[in-house]
Coordinates of C-alpha atoms and ligand atoms in Angstrom, one line a residue:
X1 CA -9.1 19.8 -15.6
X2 CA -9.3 18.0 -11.9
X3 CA -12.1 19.4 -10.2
X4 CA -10.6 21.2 -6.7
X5 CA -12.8 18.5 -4.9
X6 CA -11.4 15.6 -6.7
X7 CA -7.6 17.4 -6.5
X8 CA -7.9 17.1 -2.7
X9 CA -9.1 13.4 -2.7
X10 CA -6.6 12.3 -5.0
X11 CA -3.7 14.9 -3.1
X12 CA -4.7 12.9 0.5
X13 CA -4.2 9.4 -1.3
X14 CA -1.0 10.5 -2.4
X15 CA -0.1 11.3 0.9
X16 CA -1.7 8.1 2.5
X17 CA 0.6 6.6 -0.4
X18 CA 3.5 7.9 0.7
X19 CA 2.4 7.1 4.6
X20 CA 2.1 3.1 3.5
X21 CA 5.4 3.2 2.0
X22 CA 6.9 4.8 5.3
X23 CA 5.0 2.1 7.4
X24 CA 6.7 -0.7 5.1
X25 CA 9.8 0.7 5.6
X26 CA 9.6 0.6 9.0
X27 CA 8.2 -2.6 9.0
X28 CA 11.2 -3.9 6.9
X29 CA 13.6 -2.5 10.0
X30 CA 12.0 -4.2 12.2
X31 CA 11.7 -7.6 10.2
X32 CA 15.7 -7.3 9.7
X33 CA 16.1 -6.3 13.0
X34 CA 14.8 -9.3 14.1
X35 CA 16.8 -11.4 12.0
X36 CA 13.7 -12.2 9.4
X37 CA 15.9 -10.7 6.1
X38 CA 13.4 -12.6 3.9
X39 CA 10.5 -10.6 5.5
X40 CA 12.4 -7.9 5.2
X41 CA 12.8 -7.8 1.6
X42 CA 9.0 -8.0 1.1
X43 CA 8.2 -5.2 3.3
X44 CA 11.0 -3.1 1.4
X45 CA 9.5 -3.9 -2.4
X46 CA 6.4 -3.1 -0.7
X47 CA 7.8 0.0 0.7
X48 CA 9.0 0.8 -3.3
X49 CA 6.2 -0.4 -4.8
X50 CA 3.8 2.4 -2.3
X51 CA 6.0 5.2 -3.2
X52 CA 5.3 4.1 -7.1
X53 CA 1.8 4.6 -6.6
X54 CA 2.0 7.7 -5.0
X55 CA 4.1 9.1 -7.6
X56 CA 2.0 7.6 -10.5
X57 CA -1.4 9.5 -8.3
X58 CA 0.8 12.7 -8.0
X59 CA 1.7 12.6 -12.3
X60 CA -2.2 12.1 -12.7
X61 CA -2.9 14.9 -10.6
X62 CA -0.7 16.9 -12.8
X63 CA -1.5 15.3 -16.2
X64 CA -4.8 17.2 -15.5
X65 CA -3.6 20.4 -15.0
X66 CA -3.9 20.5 -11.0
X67 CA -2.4 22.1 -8.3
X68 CA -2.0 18.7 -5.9
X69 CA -1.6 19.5 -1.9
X70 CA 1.2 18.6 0.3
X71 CA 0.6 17.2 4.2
X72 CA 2.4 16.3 7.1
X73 CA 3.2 12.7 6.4
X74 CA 2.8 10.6 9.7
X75 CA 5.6 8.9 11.7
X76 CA 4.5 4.6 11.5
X77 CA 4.8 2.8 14.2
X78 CA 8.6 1.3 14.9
X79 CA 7.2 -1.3 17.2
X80 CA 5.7 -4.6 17.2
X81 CA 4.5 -7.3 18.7
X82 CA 6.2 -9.9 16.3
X83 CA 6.0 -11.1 12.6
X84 CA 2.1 -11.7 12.7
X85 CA 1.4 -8.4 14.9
X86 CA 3.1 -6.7 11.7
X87 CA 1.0 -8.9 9.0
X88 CA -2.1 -8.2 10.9
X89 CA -1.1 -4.4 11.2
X90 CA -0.9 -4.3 7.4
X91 CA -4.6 -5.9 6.6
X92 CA -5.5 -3.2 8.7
X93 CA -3.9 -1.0 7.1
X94 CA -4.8 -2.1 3.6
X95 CA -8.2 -2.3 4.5
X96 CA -8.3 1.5 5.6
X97 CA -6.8 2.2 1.9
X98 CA -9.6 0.3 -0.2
X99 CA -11.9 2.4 2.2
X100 CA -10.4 5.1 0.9
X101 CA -9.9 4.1 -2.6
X102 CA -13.2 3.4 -3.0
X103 CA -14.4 6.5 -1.9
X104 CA -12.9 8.4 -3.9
X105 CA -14.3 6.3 -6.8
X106 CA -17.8 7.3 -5.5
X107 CA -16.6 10.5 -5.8
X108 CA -15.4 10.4 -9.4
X109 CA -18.6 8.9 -10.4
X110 CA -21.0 11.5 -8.5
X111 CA -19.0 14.4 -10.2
X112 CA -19.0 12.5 -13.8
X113 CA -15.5 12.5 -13.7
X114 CA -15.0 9.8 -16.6
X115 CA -11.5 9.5 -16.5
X116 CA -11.0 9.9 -13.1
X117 CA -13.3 6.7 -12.8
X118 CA -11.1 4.9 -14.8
X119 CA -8.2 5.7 -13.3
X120 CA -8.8 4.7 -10.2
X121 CA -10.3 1.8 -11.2
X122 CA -6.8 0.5 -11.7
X123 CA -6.0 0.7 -7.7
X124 CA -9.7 -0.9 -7.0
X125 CA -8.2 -4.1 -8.1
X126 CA -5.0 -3.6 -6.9
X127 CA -6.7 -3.5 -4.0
X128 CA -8.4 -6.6 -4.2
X129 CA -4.7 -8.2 -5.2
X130 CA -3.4 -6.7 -1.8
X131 CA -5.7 -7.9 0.2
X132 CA -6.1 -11.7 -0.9
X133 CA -2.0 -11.8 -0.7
X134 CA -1.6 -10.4 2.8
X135 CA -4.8 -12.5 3.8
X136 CA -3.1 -15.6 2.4
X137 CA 0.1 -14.6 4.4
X138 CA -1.8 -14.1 7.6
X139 CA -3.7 -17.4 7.7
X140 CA -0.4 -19.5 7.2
X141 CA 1.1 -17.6 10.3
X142 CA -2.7 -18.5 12.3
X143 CA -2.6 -22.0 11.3
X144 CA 1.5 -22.6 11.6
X145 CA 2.6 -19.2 13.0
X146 CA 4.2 -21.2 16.4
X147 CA 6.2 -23.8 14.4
X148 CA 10.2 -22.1 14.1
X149 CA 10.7 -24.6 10.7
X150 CA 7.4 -22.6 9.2
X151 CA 8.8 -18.8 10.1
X152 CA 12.1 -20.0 8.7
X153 CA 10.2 -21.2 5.2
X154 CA 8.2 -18.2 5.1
X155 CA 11.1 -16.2 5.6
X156 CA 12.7 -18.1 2.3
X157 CA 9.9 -17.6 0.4
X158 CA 9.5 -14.0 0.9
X159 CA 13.0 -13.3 0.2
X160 CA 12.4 -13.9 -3.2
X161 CA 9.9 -11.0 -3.8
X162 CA 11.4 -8.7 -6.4
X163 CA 10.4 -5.2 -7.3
X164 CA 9.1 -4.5 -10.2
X165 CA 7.8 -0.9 -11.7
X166 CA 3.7 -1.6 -12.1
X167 CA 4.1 1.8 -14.0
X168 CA 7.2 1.6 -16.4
Ligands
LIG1 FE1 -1.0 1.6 -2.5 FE2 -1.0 -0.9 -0.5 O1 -1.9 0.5 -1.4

């Protein structure tokens, strides 16, 4: 069984799951609301793909025979300074979630919790994967950002984004 300890680390990341998927979501209004659909799509399979990994972290919880915890989740931010204000908001973001993440695979390790290791192991990388792709994203907006023909490609290419489960 999930040590109480380890249940409330892995109960908070659900909720700072479910947090990033609301922060998507409203980043997704606010792309479409400015008229950047493509944008929009990425924050919203973002958005989907957040709440998957809350649920998978709440079905582990419970898979170990845990009670998890329920919080307040936190009302994002509805307003932004433009398209790179949002993508620079979500490194941010991300970065404050491998923080996270990797403290809670401290934890697992100082309390010989094997499987719990291994476990979130799997969002360690993911991690990583988030990272490099919103960094990628952010430095074609530094180095293009002002160029209208750029923001209209970008908004092409992210419309193609497509959700799929990482947890069918
Ligand atoms: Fe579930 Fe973007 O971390």
């Amino acid at each position: 069984m999930l040590k109480e300890t380890l249940t409330k680390a892995f109960s908070d990341q659900v909720n700072k799951e479910f947090y990033s998927s609301y922060l998507y979501l409203a980043m997704s209004a606010y792309a479409e609301q400015t008229g950047y659909k493509g944008i929009a799509n990425w924050f919203f399979v973002q958005a989907q793909e957040e709440m998957a990994h809350a649920i998978h972290m709440y079905q582990y919880i419970m898979e170990r025979g845990a009670t998890p915890g329920f919080g307040v989740i936190q009302a994002p931010p509805t307003t932004f300074a433009g398209i790179h204000d949002v993508f620079a908001q979500v490194l941010t973001h991300e970065q404050y979630v491998t923080e996270s993440i990797n403290a809670i695979a401290t934890q697992t390790m100082k309390e010989n919790d094997h499987a719990g290791y291994n476990f979130i192991m799997w969002y360690v990388d993911e991690q990583v994967e988030e990272e490099a792709g919103i960094n990628d994203i952010l430095a074609k907006l530094s180095n293009f950002g002002d160029d209208p023909g750029f923001l209209y490609s970008l908004d092409n290419e992210l419309a193609a984004r497509v959700f799929v489960n990482p947890f069918p």
